[in-house]
Amino acid sequence: MDRPLLNRRLAEFGTTIFAEMSALAVRTGSINLGQGFPDADGPEEVREAAVRALRDGRGNQYPPGPGVPELRTAVATHQERFYGHRGLSYDPDTEVLITAGATEALAASLLALLEPGDEVIALEPYYDSYAACIAMAGARRIPVTLRPDAATGSYGLDLDELRDAVTDDTRLILLNTPHNPTGTVLTRDELAAIAELAVERNLLVITDEVYEHLVFEGEHLPLASFPGMRDRTVTISSAGKTFSFTGWKVGWVTATPDLIGAVRSAKQFLTYVSAGPLQYAVAEALALPDTYYTALRDDLRAKRDILAAGLTGAGLQVFRPSGTYFITTDIRPLGAARSHEGDGFAFCRALPERAGVVAIPNAVFYDHKDRGAPYVRFAFCKQEEVLREAAARLQKL
Ligand code: PMP
Ligand code: GLN
């Protein structure tokens, strides 16, 4: 066997950092602030809705390819409810597709819309499945780096760099707001500029909005609601973060009938369908009252503040996230020795031993590894006492 088993497209990716770090947390008995999953399940009534669907035999056999009508309607109603004031609405029959989490929605969209050789612009650091799916589609990723600003404590998008990255081979921009891992929420001006560029250069946009309800300051604005974008934007979200059921893997795509048709062509050969009974439960979850959504956000904001204070107290520089589950830190203020020469990988590998905490080195989300080297991501979607204990342990650093 003189040929590697894993093909060239995937060879560079290895095991995802989340699996590696969650295993490390279990092995060392550390507090896991690595992989982003809540340590408390979502609403009881939503779990009960899933149990009812299972017992009543709803979804126990293959649901319809596009998703159960109840959930497609609930997704369309959700878009209208939260973004209708921005002119956004979707037809549940032709403009909504249910997927196995946002992960499958991303994979199917990229596999459907890209030809080999196409270029895809993605904001670096980016979520790890983006690079792998672009590679599986045979396309090329073109990273545009979000730059940390120590003075403002936040990340910014250089719009000139974005404009310069577009070539005649650019097919689409792959966007994520609120952004994992930096916690950045793209502003109205940034989104308007991206929209203008997409229209001017005739680009498609895939926008990953799984953290749409986890915005602590500012406002989530769906890119599809900007002028000229409704017809060229594939919007992706999922139930994992909004309802604290990351294991359910129920996601959705909203877009024009043509775009949905294309994405469905790929999706039908990935899973065909998934999570039948859970689709009914997520339909009920989406209809929860506004108080649910605001309580979720307020709770996470308080958790962010607890962890941010702990990380600052431990001597790390905190980039205060406006959204998501995550705080990115710069480890260099700890000094050369204690920050492992500013090497986030080395720092995260040693952290369980040093402090009994697991975190994620942001470098895994970069093509320019040097640009991501000193940054480390901590998740705060955990019970307050867990965050306080983690903060106490980190003071040892
Ligand atoms: N996109 C981003 C930015 C994420 O952080 C995640 C992980 N939750 C996903 C997509 C995947 O979402 P899902 O679990 O619904 O597949
Ligand atoms: N989205 C989660 C994170 O960024 C992890 C999802 C996964 O394990 N693939 O931490």
CSV table of C-alpha atoms and ligand atoms in Angstrom, one decimal:
chain,number,residue,atom,x,y,z
A,1,MET,CA,0.0,0.0,0.0
A,2,ASP,CA,2.1,2.9,-1.3
A,3,ARG,CA,-0.7,5.4,-1.2
A,4,PRO,CA,-2.0,7.1,1.9
A,5,LEU,CA,-5.5,6.0,2.8
A,6,LEU,CA,-6.8,9.5,3.5
A,7,ASN,CA,-7.2,11.5,0.3
A,8,ARG,CA,-5.2,14.6,-0.4
A,9,ARG,CA,-8.1,16.9,0.0
A,10,LEU,CA,-8.5,15.9,3.7
A,11,ALA,CA,-5.0,15.0,4.6
A,12,GLU,CA,-4.2,18.3,6.3
A,13,PHE,CA,-7.1,18.3,8.7
A,14,GLY,CA,-6.5,15.5,11.2
A,15,THR,CA,-8.8,15.1,14.1
A,16,THR,CA,-10.9,18.2,15.1
A,17,ILE,CA,-9.5,20.2,17.9
A,18,PHE,CA,-12.8,19.8,19.7
A,19,ALA,CA,-12.6,16.1,19.9
A,20,GLU,CA,-9.0,16.2,20.9
A,21,MET,CA,-9.5,18.8,23.7
A,22,SER,CA,-12.7,17.2,25.1
A,23,ALA,CA,-10.9,13.9,25.3
A,24,LEU,CA,-8.0,15.7,27.1
A,25,ALA,CA,-10.5,17.3,29.6
A,26,VAL,CA,-12.0,13.8,30.4
A,27,ARG,CA,-8.5,12.2,30.7
A,28,THR,CA,-7.2,14.9,33.1
A,29,GLY,CA,-10.5,15.6,35.0
A,30,SER,CA,-10.2,19.2,33.9
A,31,ILE,CA,-13.0,21.8,33.6
A,32,ASN,CA,-13.8,21.8,29.9
A,33,LEU,CA,-13.9,25.3,28.6
A,34,GLY,CA,-12.8,24.1,25.2
A,35,GLN,CA,-15.6,22.7,23.0
A,36,GLY,CA,-18.6,25.0,23.0
A,37,PHE,CA,-21.5,23.1,24.6
A,38,PRO,CA,-23.7,24.1,27.5
A,39,ASP,CA,-23.5,22.0,30.7
A,40,ALA,CA,-27.2,22.3,31.3
A,41,ASP,CA,-29.8,21.1,28.8
A,42,GLY,CA,-32.4,23.4,27.2
A,43,PRO,CA,-36.0,23.9,28.2
A,44,GLU,CA,-37.9,21.0,29.8
A,45,GLU,CA,-40.9,21.6,27.6
A,46,VAL,CA,-38.9,21.2,24.5
A,47,ARG,CA,-37.5,17.8,25.8
A,48,GLU,CA,-41.0,16.8,26.6
A,49,ALA,CA,-42.1,17.7,23.1
A,50,ALA,CA,-39.4,15.4,21.7
A,51,VAL,CA,-40.6,12.6,24.0
A,52,ARG,CA,-44.2,13.1,22.9
A,53,ALA,CA,-43.1,13.0,19.2
A,54,LEU,CA,-41.3,9.7,19.8
A,55,ARG,CA,-44.2,8.2,21.7
A,56,ASP,CA,-46.8,9.4,19.2
A,57,GLY,CA,-44.8,8.0,16.3
A,58,ARG,CA,-44.1,11.3,14.7
A,59,GLY,CA,-40.8,11.3,12.8
A,60,ASN,CA,-39.8,7.8,13.7
A,61,GLN,CA,-39.8,6.9,10.0
A,62,TYR,CA,-38.0,9.0,7.3
A,63,PRO,CA,-39.4,12.5,7.4
A,64,PRO,CA,-39.8,14.4,4.1
A,65,GLY,CA,-36.5,15.3,2.4
A,66,PRO,CA,-36.9,19.1,3.0
A,67,GLY,CA,-37.9,18.6,6.6
A,68,VAL,CA,-41.2,18.2,8.4
A,69,PRO,CA,-43.7,20.9,7.4
A,70,GLU,CA,-44.2,21.9,11.0
A,71,LEU,CA,-40.6,22.8,11.4
A,72,ARG,CA,-40.3,24.5,8.0
A,73,THR,CA,-43.3,26.6,8.9
A,74,ALA,CA,-41.7,27.4,12.4
A,75,VAL,CA,-38.5,28.4,10.8
A,76,ALA,CA,-40.3,30.7,8.3
A,77,THR,CA,-42.4,32.2,11.2
A,78,HIS,CA,-39.2,32.7,13.2
A,79,GLN,CA,-37.5,34.6,10.4
A,80,GLU,CA,-40.6,36.8,10.0
A,81,ARG,CA,-40.9,37.3,13.8
A,82,PHE,CA,-37.3,38.4,14.3
A,83,TYR,CA,-36.4,39.9,11.0
A,84,GLY,CA,-39.7,40.7,9.3
A,85,HIS,CA,-39.1,44.4,10.3
A,86,ARG,CA,-36.1,44.3,8.0
A,87,GLY,CA,-38.2,43.0,5.1
A,88,LEU,CA,-37.1,39.4,5.4
A,89,SER,CA,-39.5,36.5,5.0
A,90,TYR,CA,-39.4,33.0,3.5
A,91,ASP,CA,-41.9,30.6,2.0
A,92,PRO,CA,-41.9,27.5,4.2
A,93,ASP,CA,-42.5,25.2,1.2
A,94,THR,CA,-39.9,26.4,-1.2
A,95,GLU,CA,-37.4,28.5,0.7
A,96,VAL,CA,-36.6,26.5,3.9
A,97,LEU,CA,-34.5,23.3,4.1
A,98,ILE,CA,-34.0,21.3,7.3
A,99,THR,CA,-30.5,19.8,7.8
A,100,ALA,CA,-28.4,17.7,10.3
A,101,GLY,CA,-27.2,20.8,12.2
A,102,ALA,CA,-25.6,23.8,10.7
A,103,THR,CA,-22.6,21.6,9.9
A,104,GLU,CA,-24.5,19.7,7.2
A,105,ALA,CA,-26.1,22.9,6.0
A,106,LEU,CA,-22.6,24.3,5.5
A,107,ALA,CA,-21.3,21.2,3.8
A,108,ALA,CA,-24.2,20.8,1.5
A,109,SER,CA,-24.2,24.5,0.5
A,110,LEU,CA,-20.5,24.4,-0.3
A,111,LEU,CA,-20.6,21.1,-2.1
A,112,ALA,CA,-23.6,22.3,-4.1
A,113,LEU,CA,-22.5,25.8,-5.1
A,114,LEU,CA,-18.7,25.4,-5.7
A,115,GLU,CA,-16.9,24.1,-8.8
A,116,PRO,CA,-13.3,22.8,-8.3
A,117,GLY,CA,-11.0,25.7,-8.6
A,118,ASP,CA,-13.5,28.3,-7.3
A,119,GLU,CA,-12.2,30.7,-4.6
A,120,VAL,CA,-14.1,31.1,-1.3
A,121,ILE,CA,-13.4,34.1,0.9
A,122,ALA,CA,-13.7,33.3,4.6
A,123,LEU,CA,-13.1,35.5,7.6
A,124,GLU,CA,-10.0,34.2,9.5
A,125,PRO,CA,-10.1,32.8,12.2
A,126,TYR,CA,-12.8,30.6,11.0
A,127,TYR,CA,-14.8,27.6,12.3
A,128,ASP,CA,-12.9,24.4,11.5
A,129,SER,CA,-15.5,22.7,9.3
A,130,TYR,CA,-15.3,25.6,6.7
A,131,ALA,CA,-11.8,24.7,5.5
A,132,ALA,CA,-12.5,21.0,5.4
A,133,CYS,CA,-15.8,21.5,3.4
A,134,ILE,CA,-14.2,23.9,1.0
A,135,ALA,CA,-11.5,21.4,0.4
A,136,MET,CA,-14.0,18.5,-0.1
A,137,ALA,CA,-15.6,20.7,-2.8
A,138,GLY,CA,-12.2,21.0,-4.5
A,139,ALA,CA,-12.3,24.8,-4.0
A,140,ARG,CA,-9.7,27.2,-2.6
A,141,ARG,CA,-10.1,29.1,0.6
A,142,ILE,CA,-8.9,32.7,0.7
A,143,PRO,CA,-8.7,33.9,4.2
A,144,VAL,CA,-9.3,37.5,5.2
A,145,THR,CA,-8.0,38.1,8.7
A,146,LEU,CA,-10.0,39.8,11.4
A,147,ARG,CA,-7.5,41.9,13.3
A,148,PRO,CA,-7.4,42.2,17.0
A,149,ASP,CA,-7.2,45.8,18.4
A,150,ALA,CA,-5.7,45.8,21.8
A,151,ALA,CA,-6.8,49.4,22.4
A,152,THR,CA,-10.5,48.7,21.8
A,153,GLY,CA,-10.4,45.1,23.0
A,154,SER,CA,-12.2,43.9,19.9
A,155,TYR,CA,-11.7,42.5,16.4
A,156,GLY,CA,-12.2,44.4,13.2
A,157,LEU,CA,-12.7,43.6,9.6
A,158,ASP,CA,-10.5,45.5,7.1
A,159,LEU,CA,-12.9,46.1,4.3
A,160,ASP,CA,-10.1,47.1,1.8
A,161,GLU,CA,-8.4,43.7,2.5
A,162,LEU,CA,-11.8,42.0,1.8
A,163,ARG,CA,-12.3,43.9,-1.4
A,164,ASP,CA,-8.7,43.1,-2.6
A,165,ALA,CA,-9.3,39.4,-1.9
A,166,VAL,CA,-12.0,39.2,-4.6
A,167,THR,CA,-10.7,37.9,-8.0
A,168,ASP,CA,-12.4,36.7,-11.1
A,169,ASP,CA,-12.4,33.2,-9.6
A,170,THR,CA,-14.2,34.2,-6.4
A,171,ARG,CA,-17.5,32.4,-6.2
A,172,LEU,CA,-18.7,33.2,-2.8
A,173,ILE,CA,-18.0,34.7,0.6
A,174,LEU,CA,-18.5,32.5,3.6
A,175,LEU,CA,-19.5,34.7,6.5
A,176,ASN,CA,-20.1,34.0,10.2
A,177,THR,CA,-21.8,36.6,12.5
A,178,PRO,CA,-21.8,36.5,15.5
A,179,HIS,CA,-18.4,35.1,15.0
A,180,ASN,CA,-16.8,32.0,16.5
A,181,PRO,CA,-14.1,32.2,17.9
A,182,THR,CA,-13.7,36.0,18.3
A,183,GLY,CA,-17.2,36.9,19.6
A,184,THR,CA,-17.3,39.7,17.0
A,185,VAL,CA,-20.8,40.8,15.8
A,186,LEU,CA,-20.4,42.4,12.4
A,187,THR,CA,-21.8,46.0,12.4
A,188,ARG,CA,-24.4,47.4,10.1
A,189,ASP,CA,-21.7,49.3,8.2
A,190,GLU,CA,-19.5,46.2,7.8
A,191,LEU,CA,-22.5,44.1,6.6
A,192,ALA,CA,-23.6,46.9,4.2
A,193,ALA,CA,-20.1,47.0,2.7
A,194,ILE,CA,-20.0,43.2,2.3
A,195,ALA,CA,-23.4,43.4,0.6
A,196,GLU,CA,-22.3,46.1,-1.8
A,197,LEU,CA,-19.2,44.1,-2.7
A,198,ALA,CA,-21.2,40.9,-3.3
A,199,VAL,CA,-23.6,42.8,-5.5
A,200,GLU,CA,-20.9,44.6,-7.4
A,201,ARG,CA,-18.8,41.5,-8.0
A,202,ASN,CA,-21.8,39.2,-8.4
A,203,LEU,CA,-20.9,36.9,-5.5
A,204,LEU,CA,-23.0,34.4,-3.6
A,205,VAL,CA,-22.8,34.6,0.2
A,206,ILE,CA,-23.2,31.8,2.7
A,207,THR,CA,-23.8,33.2,6.1
A,208,ASP,CA,-23.6,31.1,9.3
A,209,GLU,CA,-25.8,32.7,11.9
A,210,VAL,CA,-25.9,29.9,14.5
A,211,TYR,CA,-25.3,32.5,17.3
A,212,GLU,CA,-28.0,34.9,16.1
A,213,HIS,CA,-29.7,35.0,19.5
A,214,LEU,CA,-26.5,35.2,21.5
A,215,VAL,CA,-25.8,38.9,21.1
A,216,PHE,CA,-25.0,40.9,24.2
A,217,GLU,CA,-24.2,44.3,22.8
A,218,GLY,CA,-25.4,45.6,19.5
A,219,GLU,CA,-27.8,43.7,17.2
A,220,HIS,CA,-27.8,40.7,14.9
A,221,LEU,CA,-28.5,41.8,11.4
A,222,PRO,CA,-29.0,39.0,8.9
A,223,LEU,CA,-27.0,39.7,5.8
A,224,ALA,CA,-29.9,38.6,3.6
A,225,SER,CA,-31.8,41.7,4.8
A,226,PHE,CA,-29.4,44.1,3.1
A,227,PRO,CA,-30.2,45.6,-0.4
A,228,GLY,CA,-29.6,43.1,-3.2
A,229,MET,CA,-28.8,40.2,-0.9
A,230,ARG,CA,-32.1,38.3,-0.6
A,231,ASP,CA,-31.4,36.5,-3.9
A,232,ARG,CA,-27.8,35.7,-3.4
A,233,THR,CA,-27.6,34.7,0.3
A,234,VAL,CA,-27.8,31.3,1.8
A,235,THR,CA,-28.6,31.8,5.5
A,236,ILE,CA,-27.8,29.0,7.9
A,237,SER,CA,-28.8,28.5,11.6
A,238,SER,CA,-29.5,25.7,14.0
A,239,ALA,CA,-31.2,24.7,17.2
A,240,GLY,CA,-28.0,23.8,19.1
A,241,LYS,CA,-27.0,27.2,20.5
A,242,THR,CA,-30.4,28.8,20.6
A,243,PHE,CA,-32.0,26.0,22.6
A,244,SER,CA,-29.0,24.5,24.3
A,245,PHE,CA,-29.4,21.1,22.6
A,246,THR,CA,-26.1,20.8,20.7
A,247,GLY,CA,-26.4,17.0,20.5
A,248,TRP,CA,-29.7,17.2,18.6
A,249,LYS,CA,-28.2,18.5,15.4
A,250,VAL,CA,-31.2,20.1,13.8
A,251,GLY,CA,-30.3,23.0,11.5
A,252,TRP,CA,-31.8,24.9,8.6
A,253,VAL,CA,-31.2,26.9,5.5
A,254,THR,CA,-33.3,29.8,4.3
A,255,ALA,CA,-32.8,31.1,0.7
A,256,THR,CA,-34.5,31.5,-2.6
A,257,PRO,CA,-36.1,28.4,-4.2
A,258,ASP,CA,-33.2,28.1,-6.7
A,259,LEU,CA,-30.6,28.2,-4.0
A,260,ILE,CA,-32.5,25.8,-1.7
A,261,GLY,CA,-32.9,23.5,-4.7
A,262,ALA,CA,-29.2,23.4,-5.3
A,263,VAL,CA,-28.3,22.9,-1.6
A,264,ARG,CA,-31.0,20.1,-1.4
A,265,SER,CA,-29.3,18.3,-4.3
A,266,ALA,CA,-26.2,17.9,-2.2
A,267,LYS,CA,-28.0,17.4,1.1
A,268,GLN,CA,-30.1,14.5,-0.1
A,269,PHE,CA,-27.0,12.4,-0.6
A,270,LEU,CA,-25.3,13.3,2.6
A,271,THR,CA,-27.9,12.3,5.2
A,272,TYR,CA,-31.1,12.5,3.1
A,273,VAL,CA,-32.9,13.3,6.4
A,274,SER,CA,-32.2,13.2,10.1
A,275,ALA,CA,-33.6,13.6,13.6
A,276,GLY,CA,-37.3,13.1,12.7
A,277,PRO,CA,-38.9,13.4,16.2
A,278,LEU,CA,-36.6,16.1,17.2
A,279,GLN,CA,-37.7,18.2,14.3
A,280,TYR,CA,-41.2,18.4,15.8
A,281,ALA,CA,-39.7,19.5,19.2
A,282,VAL,CA,-37.6,22.2,17.6
A,283,ALA,CA,-40.7,23.5,15.8
A,284,GLU,CA,-42.2,24.0,19.3
A,285,ALA,CA,-39.0,25.5,20.6
A,286,LEU,CA,-38.9,28.2,17.9
A,287,ALA,CA,-42.3,29.4,19.0
A,288,LEU,CA,-41.2,30.0,22.6
A,289,PRO,CA,-42.1,33.5,23.8
A,290,ASP,CA,-39.7,36.4,23.6
A,291,THR,CA,-38.9,36.0,27.3
A,292,TYR,CA,-37.2,32.7,26.6
A,293,TYR,CA,-34.8,34.3,24.0
A,294,THR,CA,-34.0,37.4,26.2
A,295,ALA,CA,-33.4,35.2,29.3
A,296,LEU,CA,-31.0,33.0,27.3
A,297,ARG,CA,-29.1,36.0,26.2
A,298,ASP,CA,-29.1,37.8,29.6
A,299,ASP,CA,-27.9,34.6,31.3
A,300,LEU,CA,-25.0,34.1,28.9
A,301,ARG,CA,-24.1,37.8,29.2
A,302,ALA,CA,-23.7,37.4,33.0
A,303,LYS,CA,-21.6,34.2,32.4
A,304,ARG,CA,-19.4,36.1,29.9
A,305,ASP,CA,-18.8,38.7,32.6
A,306,ILE,CA,-17.8,36.2,35.2
A,307,LEU,CA,-15.4,34.4,33.0
A,308,ALA,CA,-14.0,37.7,31.5
A,309,ALA,CA,-13.3,39.0,35.0
A,310,GLY,CA,-11.6,35.7,35.9
A,311,LEU,CA,-9.4,35.7,32.8
A,312,THR,CA,-8.4,39.3,33.3
A,313,GLY,CA,-7.6,38.5,36.9
A,314,ALA,CA,-5.4,35.6,35.8
A,315,GLY,CA,-3.3,38.1,33.7
A,316,LEU,CA,-4.6,37.4,30.2
A,317,GLN,CA,-5.8,40.1,27.9
A,318,VAL,CA,-9.5,39.6,27.2
A,319,PHE,CA,-11.1,40.5,23.9
A,320,ARG,CA,-14.6,41.2,25.1
A,321,PRO,CA,-17.1,39.3,22.9
A,322,SER,CA,-20.3,41.0,21.8
A,323,GLY,CA,-21.8,37.6,21.1
A,324,THR,CA,-21.4,33.8,21.0
A,325,TYR,CA,-20.2,31.3,23.7
A,326,PHE,CA,-16.6,32.3,23.5
A,327,ILE,CA,-13.9,34.7,24.9
A,328,THR,CA,-10.7,35.0,23.0
A,329,THR,CA,-7.7,36.0,25.0
A,330,ASP,CA,-4.1,37.0,24.3
A,331,ILE,CA,-1.8,34.9,26.5
A,332,ARG,CA,1.3,37.1,26.0
A,333,PRO,CA,0.7,39.4,28.9
A,334,LEU,CA,1.6,36.4,31.2
A,335,GLY,CA,5.2,36.8,30.1
A,336,ALA,CA,7.4,34.6,27.9
A,337,ALA,CA,7.8,31.7,30.3
A,338,ARG,CA,4.2,31.5,31.6
A,339,SER,CA,2.7,32.0,28.1
A,340,HIS,CA,5.0,29.3,26.6
A,341,GLU,CA,6.6,32.0,24.4
A,342,GLY,CA,3.1,33.1,23.3
A,343,ASP,CA,2.4,29.7,21.7
A,344,GLY,CA,-1.3,29.0,22.2
A,345,PHE,CA,-0.9,25.3,21.3
A,346,ALA,CA,1.8,24.7,23.9
A,347,PHE,CA,-0.2,26.8,26.4
A,348,CYS,CA,-3.4,24.7,25.9
A,349,ARG,CA,-1.6,21.4,26.0
A,350,ALA,CA,0.0,22.4,29.4
A,351,LEU,CA,-3.1,24.1,30.8
A,352,PRO,CA,-4.8,20.9,32.3
A,353,GLU,CA,-1.6,20.1,34.2
A,354,ARG,CA,-1.0,23.7,35.3
A,355,ALA,CA,-4.6,24.7,36.2
A,356,GLY,CA,-7.0,21.9,35.5
A,357,VAL,CA,-8.8,23.8,32.7
A,358,VAL,CA,-9.1,23.0,29.0
A,359,ALA,CA,-9.2,25.7,26.3
A,360,ILE,CA,-8.8,25.9,22.5
A,361,PRO,CA,-5.8,27.4,20.7
A,362,ASN,CA,-7.2,29.8,18.1
A,363,ALA,CA,-4.3,29.0,15.7
A,364,VAL,CA,-6.4,26.0,14.6
A,365,PHE,CA,-8.8,28.4,13.0
A,366,TYR,CA,-6.1,30.2,11.0
A,367,ASP,CA,-4.3,29.6,7.7
A,368,HIS,CA,-1.8,32.2,8.8
A,369,LYS,CA,-0.8,30.2,11.9
A,370,ASP,CA,1.5,33.0,13.1
A,371,ARG,CA,-1.3,35.4,13.2
A,372,GLY,CA,-3.3,33.1,15.5
A,373,ALA,CA,-0.5,31.8,17.7
A,374,PRO,CA,-0.9,33.9,20.9
A,375,TYR,CA,-4.7,33.6,21.1
A,376,VAL,CA,-6.6,31.1,23.2
A,377,ARG,CA,-10.4,30.6,23.3
A,378,PHE,CA,-12.4,29.9,26.5
A,379,ALA,CA,-16.1,28.9,26.4
A,380,PHE,CA,-18.5,30.4,29.0
A,381,CYS,CA,-21.7,28.4,28.2
A,382,LYS,CA,-21.3,26.7,31.6
A,383,GLN,CA,-22.9,26.9,35.1
A,384,GLU,CA,-21.8,30.0,37.0
A,385,GLU,CA,-20.2,27.9,39.8
A,386,VAL,CA,-18.2,26.0,37.1
A,387,LEU,CA,-17.0,29.4,35.7
A,388,ARG,CA,-16.1,30.6,39.2
A,389,GLU,CA,-14.1,27.5,39.9
A,390,ALA,CA,-12.3,27.7,36.5
A,391,ALA,CA,-11.5,31.4,37.2
A,392,ALA,CA,-10.1,30.5,40.7
A,393,ARG,CA,-7.9,27.7,39.2
A,394,LEU,CA,-6.7,30.1,36.5
A,395,GLN,CA,-5.4,32.6,39.1
A,396,LYS,CA,-2.5,30.1,39.5
A,397,LEU,CA,-1.1,31.1,36.1
B,1,PMP,N1,-21.0,27.2,12.8
B,1,PMP,C1,-20.4,27.7,13.9
B,1,PMP,C2,-19.8,29.0,13.8
B,1,PMP,C3,-20.3,26.9,15.1
B,1,PMP,O1,-19.6,27.4,16.1
B,1,PMP,C4,-20.8,25.6,15.1
B,1,PMP,C5,-20.7,24.8,16.3
B,1,PMP,N2,-21.7,24.8,17.1
B,1,PMP,C6,-21.5,25.2,14.0
B,1,PMP,C7,-21.6,26.0,12.9
B,1,PMP,C8,-22.1,23.8,13.9
B,1,PMP,O2,-23.5,23.9,14.3
B,1,PMP,P1,-24.3,22.5,14.5
B,1,PMP,O3,-24.0,21.9,15.8
B,1,PMP,O4,-25.7,23.0,14.4
B,1,PMP,O5,-24.0,21.6,13.4
B,2,GLN,N1,-19.1,24.7,17.7
B,2,GLN,C1,-18.4,24.2,18.8
B,2,GLN,C2,-17.2,25.0,19.1
B,2,GLN,O1,-16.8,25.9,18.3
B,2,GLN,C3,-17.9,22.8,18.6
B,2,GLN,C4,-18.6,21.9,17.6
B,2,GLN,C5,-17.8,20.7,17.3
B,2,GLN,O2,-17.4,20.0,18.3
B,2,GLN,N2,-17.6,20.4,16.1
B,2,GLN,O3,-16.6,24.8,20.1
